[in-house]
Amino acid sequence: MTLDLFAHHSQDPRDKRDATADELGPGAFVLRGYASANLAELQSDIDAVIAQAPLRHWLTPGGKRMSVAMTNCGEVGWISDRMGYRYGTHDPLLRREWPAMPKSFVTLAHDAAQSAGYDNFEPDACLINRYSLDARLTLHQDRDERELGAPIVSVSLGLPAVFLWGGLQRSDRTRKVRLEPGDVVVWGGPSRLAYHGIASVEGSFDADAVRFNLTFRQAR
Ligand code: MD6
Ligand code: FE
């Protein structure tokens, strides 16, 4: 499988030069190092969003506190509580709209989708996930979005993690994929509803280090 990883619109010739793609399944790719040149800008934009909409641990519908801390930016944000999973225009904690999606996010998500063969990706939701060393995300499908024809773009920053990639049934066998900072996962088409999760986050000498993940969707 060969992807044109240079089909992006960036003016910076250093960008994405070293990127290669691994195919996870039909329509699903890991673009290795695709965001490597953008990490500092992305992290400072993440920090600016968090300053306006703090990270928090949602409750699952079953009442369990999620180990991953989350917030959102964009027109709609993903939320979870006793009433279920859904997208909403307002931060239920601060009772105001989610912060706008930074330009650096929009451009990267669009270009990564394009590189994986998905044209005109215009995300209206960006979920920001922060994983400390003990955080996990159990196997799940992303199915709360209205537009299942659009792909999802997922960007990894900070500590590496072991990503689980399964099939369309929860019981399908999973493979482990190590995601490093700068890796971008794009999936859609026949793989849009594939089960996936985060098995573990890898520690480092820096006891305060964490992993961040951005997932972009067309939610409505
Ligand atoms: C994560 N990602 O990488 C969790 N979902 O932290 C996801 O749950 C995910 O990476 C849909 C598409 C791509 C993803
Ligand atoms: Fe997911």
mmCIF file of C-alpha atoms and ligand atoms in Angstrom:
data_model
loop_
_atom_site.group_PDB
_atom_site.id
_atom_site.type_symbol
_atom_site.label_atom_id
_atom_site.label_comp_id
_atom_site.label_asym_id
_atom_site.label_seq_id
_atom_site.Cartn_x
_atom_site.Cartn_y
_atom_site.Cartn_z
ATOM 1 C CA MET A 1 0.000 0.000 0.000
ATOM 2 C CA THR A 2 1.504 3.324 -1.025
ATOM 3 C CA LEU A 3 0.074 6.599 0.142
ATOM 4 C CA ASP A 4 1.018 10.036 -1.070
ATOM 5 C CA LEU A 5 2.106 11.499 2.228
ATOM 6 C CA PHE A 6 3.182 14.693 0.544
ATOM 7 C CA ALA A 7 -0.300 15.665 -0.599
ATOM 8 C CA HIS A 8 -0.610 18.089 2.294
ATOM 9 C CA HIS A 9 -0.772 21.842 1.891
ATOM 10 C CA SER A 10 1.954 22.846 4.322
ATOM 11 C CA GLN A 11 4.539 25.309 3.101
ATOM 12 C CA ASP A 12 7.173 23.867 5.395
ATOM 13 C CA PRO A 13 9.359 21.479 3.358
ATOM 14 C CA ARG A 14 10.587 19.716 6.523
ATOM 15 C CA ASP A 15 7.072 18.572 7.323
ATOM 16 C CA LYS A 16 6.254 14.906 7.076
ATOM 17 C CA ARG A 17 9.321 14.143 4.951
ATOM 18 C CA ASP A 18 10.058 11.017 6.932
ATOM 19 C CA ALA A 19 6.481 9.788 7.134
ATOM 20 C CA THR A 20 5.620 6.212 6.174
ATOM 21 C CA ALA A 21 2.257 4.449 6.390
ATOM 22 C CA ASP A 22 1.252 1.089 7.899
ATOM 23 C CA GLU A 23 -2.080 -0.355 6.873
ATOM 24 C CA LEU A 24 -4.087 -1.630 9.860
ATOM 25 C CA GLY A 25 -7.027 -2.803 7.787
ATOM 26 C CA PRO A 26 -9.080 -1.635 4.793
ATOM 27 C CA GLY A 27 -9.233 2.182 4.991
ATOM 28 C CA ALA A 28 -7.199 2.346 8.222
ATOM 29 C CA PHE A 29 -3.611 3.586 8.382
ATOM 30 C CA VAL A 30 -0.920 4.623 10.835
ATOM 31 C CA LEU A 31 0.948 7.563 9.312
ATOM 32 C CA ARG A 32 4.221 7.215 11.182
ATOM 33 C CA GLY A 33 5.667 10.532 12.312
ATOM 34 C CA TYR A 34 3.218 12.525 10.229
ATOM 35 C CA ALA A 35 2.830 15.205 12.927
ATOM 36 C CA SER A 36 6.433 15.135 14.162
ATOM 37 C CA ALA A 37 7.215 18.627 12.889
ATOM 38 C CA ASN A 38 4.072 20.040 14.527
ATOM 39 C CA LEU A 39 4.361 18.664 18.057
ATOM 40 C CA ALA A 40 5.442 21.835 19.847
ATOM 41 C CA GLU A 41 2.716 23.946 18.250
ATOM 42 C CA LEU A 42 0.077 21.273 18.872
ATOM 43 C CA GLN A 43 1.088 20.969 22.527
ATOM 44 C CA SER A 44 0.903 24.710 23.127
ATOM 45 C CA ASP A 45 -2.524 24.795 21.470
ATOM 46 C CA ILE A 46 -3.615 21.863 23.658
ATOM 47 C CA ASP A 47 -2.472 23.788 26.731
ATOM 48 C CA ALA A 48 -4.473 26.835 25.593
ATOM 49 C CA VAL A 49 -7.652 24.757 25.159
ATOM 50 C CA ILE A 50 -7.173 23.130 28.566
ATOM 51 C CA ALA A 51 -6.830 26.575 30.146
ATOM 52 C CA GLN A 52 -10.362 27.335 28.887
ATOM 53 C CA ALA A 53 -11.965 23.912 29.290
ATOM 54 C CA PRO A 54 -10.134 21.898 31.963
ATOM 55 C CA LEU A 55 -9.466 18.179 31.689
ATOM 56 C CA ARG A 56 -11.896 16.076 33.667
ATOM 57 C CA HIS A 57 -12.693 12.402 34.274
ATOM 58 C CA TRP A 58 -16.155 11.587 32.911
ATOM 59 C CA LEU A 59 -18.342 8.962 34.495
ATOM 60 C CA THR A 60 -19.328 6.064 32.283
ATOM 61 C CA PRO A 61 -23.066 5.375 31.973
ATOM 62 C CA GLY A 62 -22.430 2.576 34.493
ATOM 63 C CA GLY A 63 -21.064 5.107 37.001
ATOM 64 C CA LYS A 64 -17.330 4.340 36.759
ATOM 65 C CA ARG A 65 -14.799 7.183 36.681
ATOM 66 C CA MET A 66 -12.800 7.009 33.438
ATOM 67 C CA SER A 67 -9.026 6.795 33.980
ATOM 68 C CA VAL A 68 -8.355 8.994 30.916
ATOM 69 C CA ALA A 69 -8.832 12.746 31.543
ATOM 70 C CA MET A 70 -10.726 14.461 28.708
ATOM 71 C CA THR A 71 -11.802 17.773 27.275
ATOM 72 C CA ASN A 72 -12.895 19.063 23.858
ATOM 73 C CA CYS A 73 -12.619 21.831 21.338
ATOM 74 C CA GLY A 74 -14.672 22.512 18.220
ATOM 75 C CA GLU A 75 -18.370 23.051 17.575
ATOM 76 C CA VAL A 76 -19.320 19.966 19.554
ATOM 77 C CA GLY A 77 -17.630 17.946 22.277
ATOM 78 C CA TRP A 78 -17.907 14.304 23.348
ATOM 79 C CA ILE A 79 -19.280 13.836 26.846
ATOM 80 C CA SER A 80 -20.217 10.911 29.064
ATOM 81 C CA ASP A 81 -22.276 10.676 32.221
ATOM 82 C CA ARG A 82 -24.999 8.539 33.787
ATOM 83 C CA MET A 83 -27.266 9.447 30.879
ATOM 84 C CA GLY A 84 -24.898 8.001 28.273
ATOM 85 C CA TYR A 85 -22.364 9.043 25.633
ATOM 86 C CA ARG A 86 -23.188 11.960 23.348
ATOM 87 C CA TYR A 87 -21.983 15.115 21.637
ATOM 88 C CA GLY A 88 -22.968 18.550 22.921
ATOM 89 C CA THR A 89 -22.245 22.167 22.011
ATOM 90 C CA HIS A 90 -21.588 23.171 25.633
ATOM 91 C CA ASP A 91 -19.112 22.199 28.329
ATOM 92 C CA PRO A 92 -21.423 20.866 31.043
ATOM 93 C CA LEU A 93 -18.893 21.827 33.737
ATOM 94 C CA LEU A 94 -18.542 25.503 32.795
ATOM 95 C CA ARG A 95 -21.890 25.816 30.990
ATOM 96 C CA ARG A 96 -20.410 27.548 27.980
ATOM 97 C CA GLU A 97 -19.461 26.556 24.434
ATOM 98 C CA TRP A 98 -16.362 24.438 23.904
ATOM 99 C CA PRO A 99 -13.276 26.447 22.843
ATOM 100 C CA ALA A 100 -12.791 26.888 19.093
ATOM 101 C CA MET A 101 -10.615 24.331 17.325
ATOM 102 C CA PRO A 102 -7.100 25.792 16.844
ATOM 103 C CA LYS A 103 -6.027 26.300 13.201
ATOM 104 C CA SER A 104 -3.057 23.966 13.685
ATOM 105 C CA PHE A 105 -5.497 21.166 14.567
ATOM 106 C CA VAL A 106 -7.850 21.747 11.628
ATOM 107 C CA THR A 107 -5.029 21.839 9.080
ATOM 108 C CA LEU A 108 -3.267 18.758 10.388
ATOM 109 C CA ALA A 109 -6.464 16.699 10.573
ATOM 110 C CA HIS A 110 -7.533 17.690 7.080
ATOM 111 C CA ASP A 111 -4.118 16.993 5.553
ATOM 112 C CA ALA A 112 -3.679 13.642 7.297
ATOM 113 C CA ALA A 113 -7.136 12.514 6.122
ATOM 114 C CA GLN A 114 -6.267 13.610 2.583
ATOM 115 C CA SER A 115 -3.004 11.658 2.691
ATOM 116 C CA ALA A 116 -4.954 8.538 3.637
ATOM 117 C CA GLY A 117 -7.364 9.027 0.735
ATOM 118 C CA TYR A 118 -10.199 10.862 2.494
ATOM 119 C CA ASP A 119 -10.894 14.190 0.794
ATOM 120 C CA ASN A 120 -12.674 17.186 2.323
ATOM 121 C CA PHE A 121 -12.399 16.091 5.952
ATOM 122 C CA GLU A 122 -13.729 18.970 8.047
ATOM 123 C CA PRO A 123 -13.838 17.972 11.711
ATOM 124 C CA ASP A 124 -16.389 19.656 13.964
ATOM 125 C CA ALA A 125 -15.233 17.833 17.094
ATOM 126 C CA CYS A 126 -11.822 17.277 18.650
ATOM 127 C CA LEU A 127 -11.583 15.142 21.770
ATOM 128 C CA ILE A 128 -8.429 15.762 23.830
ATOM 129 C CA ASN A 129 -7.357 12.768 25.941
ATOM 130 C CA ARG A 130 -4.653 12.835 28.609
ATOM 131 C CA TYR A 131 -3.232 9.508 29.799
ATOM 132 C CA SER A 132 -1.173 9.206 32.938
ATOM 133 C CA LEU A 133 0.793 5.957 33.371
ATOM 134 C CA ASP A 134 -2.128 4.090 34.918
ATOM 135 C CA ALA A 135 -4.732 5.171 32.351
ATOM 136 C CA ARG A 136 -6.350 2.705 29.927
ATOM 137 C CA LEU A 137 -9.094 2.841 27.355
ATOM 138 C CA THR A 138 -10.975 -0.437 27.063
ATOM 139 C CA LEU A 139 -11.881 -1.874 23.680
ATOM 140 C CA HIS A 140 -14.674 0.214 22.104
ATOM 141 C CA GLN A 141 -16.178 1.413 18.841
ATOM 142 C CA ASP A 142 -16.546 5.107 17.968
ATOM 143 C CA ARG A 143 -20.196 5.127 16.993
ATOM 144 C CA ASP A 144 -21.682 8.242 18.568
ATOM 145 C CA GLU A 145 -21.056 10.302 15.426
ATOM 146 C CA ARG A 146 -23.875 10.959 13.007
ATOM 147 C CA GLU A 147 -21.616 10.979 9.948
ATOM 148 C CA LEU A 148 -20.119 7.493 9.840
ATOM 149 C CA GLY A 149 -19.059 8.143 6.236
ATOM 150 C CA ALA A 150 -16.305 10.453 7.482
ATOM 151 C CA PRO A 151 -13.039 9.033 8.838
ATOM 152 C CA ILE A 152 -11.504 9.645 12.251
ATOM 153 C CA VAL A 153 -8.060 11.176 12.600
ATOM 154 C CA SER A 154 -6.118 10.494 15.781
ATOM 155 C CA VAL A 155 -2.822 12.176 16.763
ATOM 156 C CA SER A 156 -0.432 10.927 19.471
ATOM 157 C CA LEU A 157 1.785 13.187 21.603
ATOM 158 C CA GLY A 158 3.954 12.599 24.666
ATOM 159 C CA LEU A 159 4.586 9.117 26.042
ATOM 160 C CA PRO A 160 4.297 6.124 23.686
ATOM 161 C CA ALA A 161 1.346 3.775 24.127
ATOM 162 C CA VAL A 162 0.202 0.319 23.098
ATOM 163 C CA PHE A 163 -2.858 0.717 20.887
ATOM 164 C CA LEU A 164 -5.164 -2.273 20.426
ATOM 165 C CA TRP A 165 -6.620 -2.778 16.986
ATOM 166 C CA GLY A 166 -9.402 -5.333 16.608
ATOM 167 C CA GLY A 167 -12.133 -6.073 14.102
ATOM 168 C CA LEU A 168 -15.813 -5.325 13.654
ATOM 169 C CA GLN A 169 -16.813 -7.748 16.438
ATOM 170 C CA ARG A 170 -15.700 -7.219 20.025
ATOM 171 C CA SER A 171 -14.577 -10.862 20.138
ATOM 172 C CA ASP A 172 -12.284 -10.534 17.081
ATOM 173 C CA ARG A 173 -8.623 -10.965 17.872
ATOM 174 C CA THR A 174 -6.640 -7.791 18.492
ATOM 175 C CA ARG A 175 -3.164 -6.778 17.488
ATOM 176 C CA LYS A 176 -0.913 -4.413 19.408
ATOM 177 C CA VAL A 177 0.408 -1.330 17.682
ATOM 178 C CA ARG A 178 2.914 0.926 19.410
ATOM 179 C CA LEU A 179 2.021 4.580 18.891
ATOM 180 C CA GLU A 180 4.758 7.146 19.320
ATOM 181 C CA PRO A 181 4.528 10.932 19.488
ATOM 182 C CA GLY A 182 3.849 12.310 16.013
ATOM 183 C CA ASP A 183 2.082 9.168 14.782
ATOM 184 C CA VAL A 184 -1.314 9.832 13.199
ATOM 185 C CA VAL A 185 -3.951 7.104 12.820
ATOM 186 C CA VAL A 186 -6.603 7.642 10.139
ATOM 187 C CA TRP A 187 -9.488 5.248 9.734
ATOM 188 C CA GLY A 188 -12.741 5.135 7.921
ATOM 189 C CA GLY A 189 -14.567 3.224 5.213
ATOM 190 C CA PRO A 190 -14.882 -0.499 5.986
ATOM 191 C CA SER A 191 -12.862 -0.040 9.211
ATOM 192 C CA ARG A 192 -14.811 2.915 10.594
ATOM 193 C CA LEU A 193 -16.506 0.810 13.283
ATOM 194 C CA ALA A 194 -13.516 -1.361 14.190
ATOM 195 C CA TYR A 195 -12.975 -2.040 17.890
ATOM 196 C CA HIS A 196 -9.893 -0.397 19.387
ATOM 197 C CA GLY A 197 -8.444 0.770 22.692
ATOM 198 C CA ILE A 198 -5.313 1.724 24.630
ATOM 199 C CA ALA A 199 -3.784 -1.187 26.569
ATOM 200 C CA SER A 200 -0.986 0.692 28.307
ATOM 201 C CA VAL A 201 1.158 3.795 28.362
ATOM 202 C CA GLU A 202 4.928 3.448 28.481
ATOM 203 C CA GLY A 203 6.797 5.121 31.336
ATOM 204 C CA SER A 204 9.955 7.183 30.972
ATOM 205 C CA PHE A 205 12.631 8.686 33.228
ATOM 206 C CA ASP A 206 10.386 11.730 33.582
ATOM 207 C CA ALA A 207 7.876 10.776 36.270
ATOM 208 C CA ASP A 208 5.575 13.654 35.295
ATOM 209 C CA ALA A 209 5.329 12.767 31.623
ATOM 210 C CA VAL A 210 1.914 11.935 30.157
ATOM 211 C CA ARG A 211 0.455 10.942 26.803
ATOM 212 C CA PHE A 212 -1.943 13.169 24.906
ATOM 213 C CA ASN A 213 -4.176 12.042 22.078
ATOM 214 C CA LEU A 214 -6.321 14.206 19.813
ATOM 215 C CA THR A 215 -9.188 12.533 17.958
ATOM 216 C CA PHE A 216 -10.953 14.465 15.250
ATOM 217 C CA ARG A 217 -14.418 13.564 14.029
ATOM 218 C CA GLN A 218 -17.256 14.812 11.923
ATOM 219 C CA ALA A 219 -19.779 14.262 14.651
ATOM 220 C CA ARG A 220 -22.883 15.924 13.237
HETATM 221 C C1 MD6 B 1 -6.111 6.983 21.841
HETATM 222 N N1 MD6 B 1 -7.963 6.580 20.480
HETATM 223 O O1 MD6 B 1 -5.336 6.794 20.924
HETATM 224 C C2 MD6 B 1 -7.519 6.533 21.787
HETATM 225 N N2 MD6 B 1 -10.739 6.270 18.342
HETATM 226 O O2 MD6 B 1 -5.766 7.541 22.869
HETATM 227 C C3 MD6 B 1 -9.190 6.248 20.107
HETATM 228 O O3 MD6 B 1 -10.043 5.850 20.859
HETATM 229 C C4 MD6 B 1 -9.484 6.354 18.692
HETATM 230 O O4 MD6 B 1 -7.192 6.600 18.100
HETATM 231 C C5 MD6 B 1 -11.067 6.338 17.054
HETATM 232 C C6 MD6 B 1 -10.131 6.522 16.087
HETATM 233 C C7 MD6 B 1 -8.822 6.627 16.425
HETATM 234 C C8 MD6 B 1 -8.455 6.535 17.759
HETATM 235 FE FE FE B 2 -11.975 5.548 19.961
#
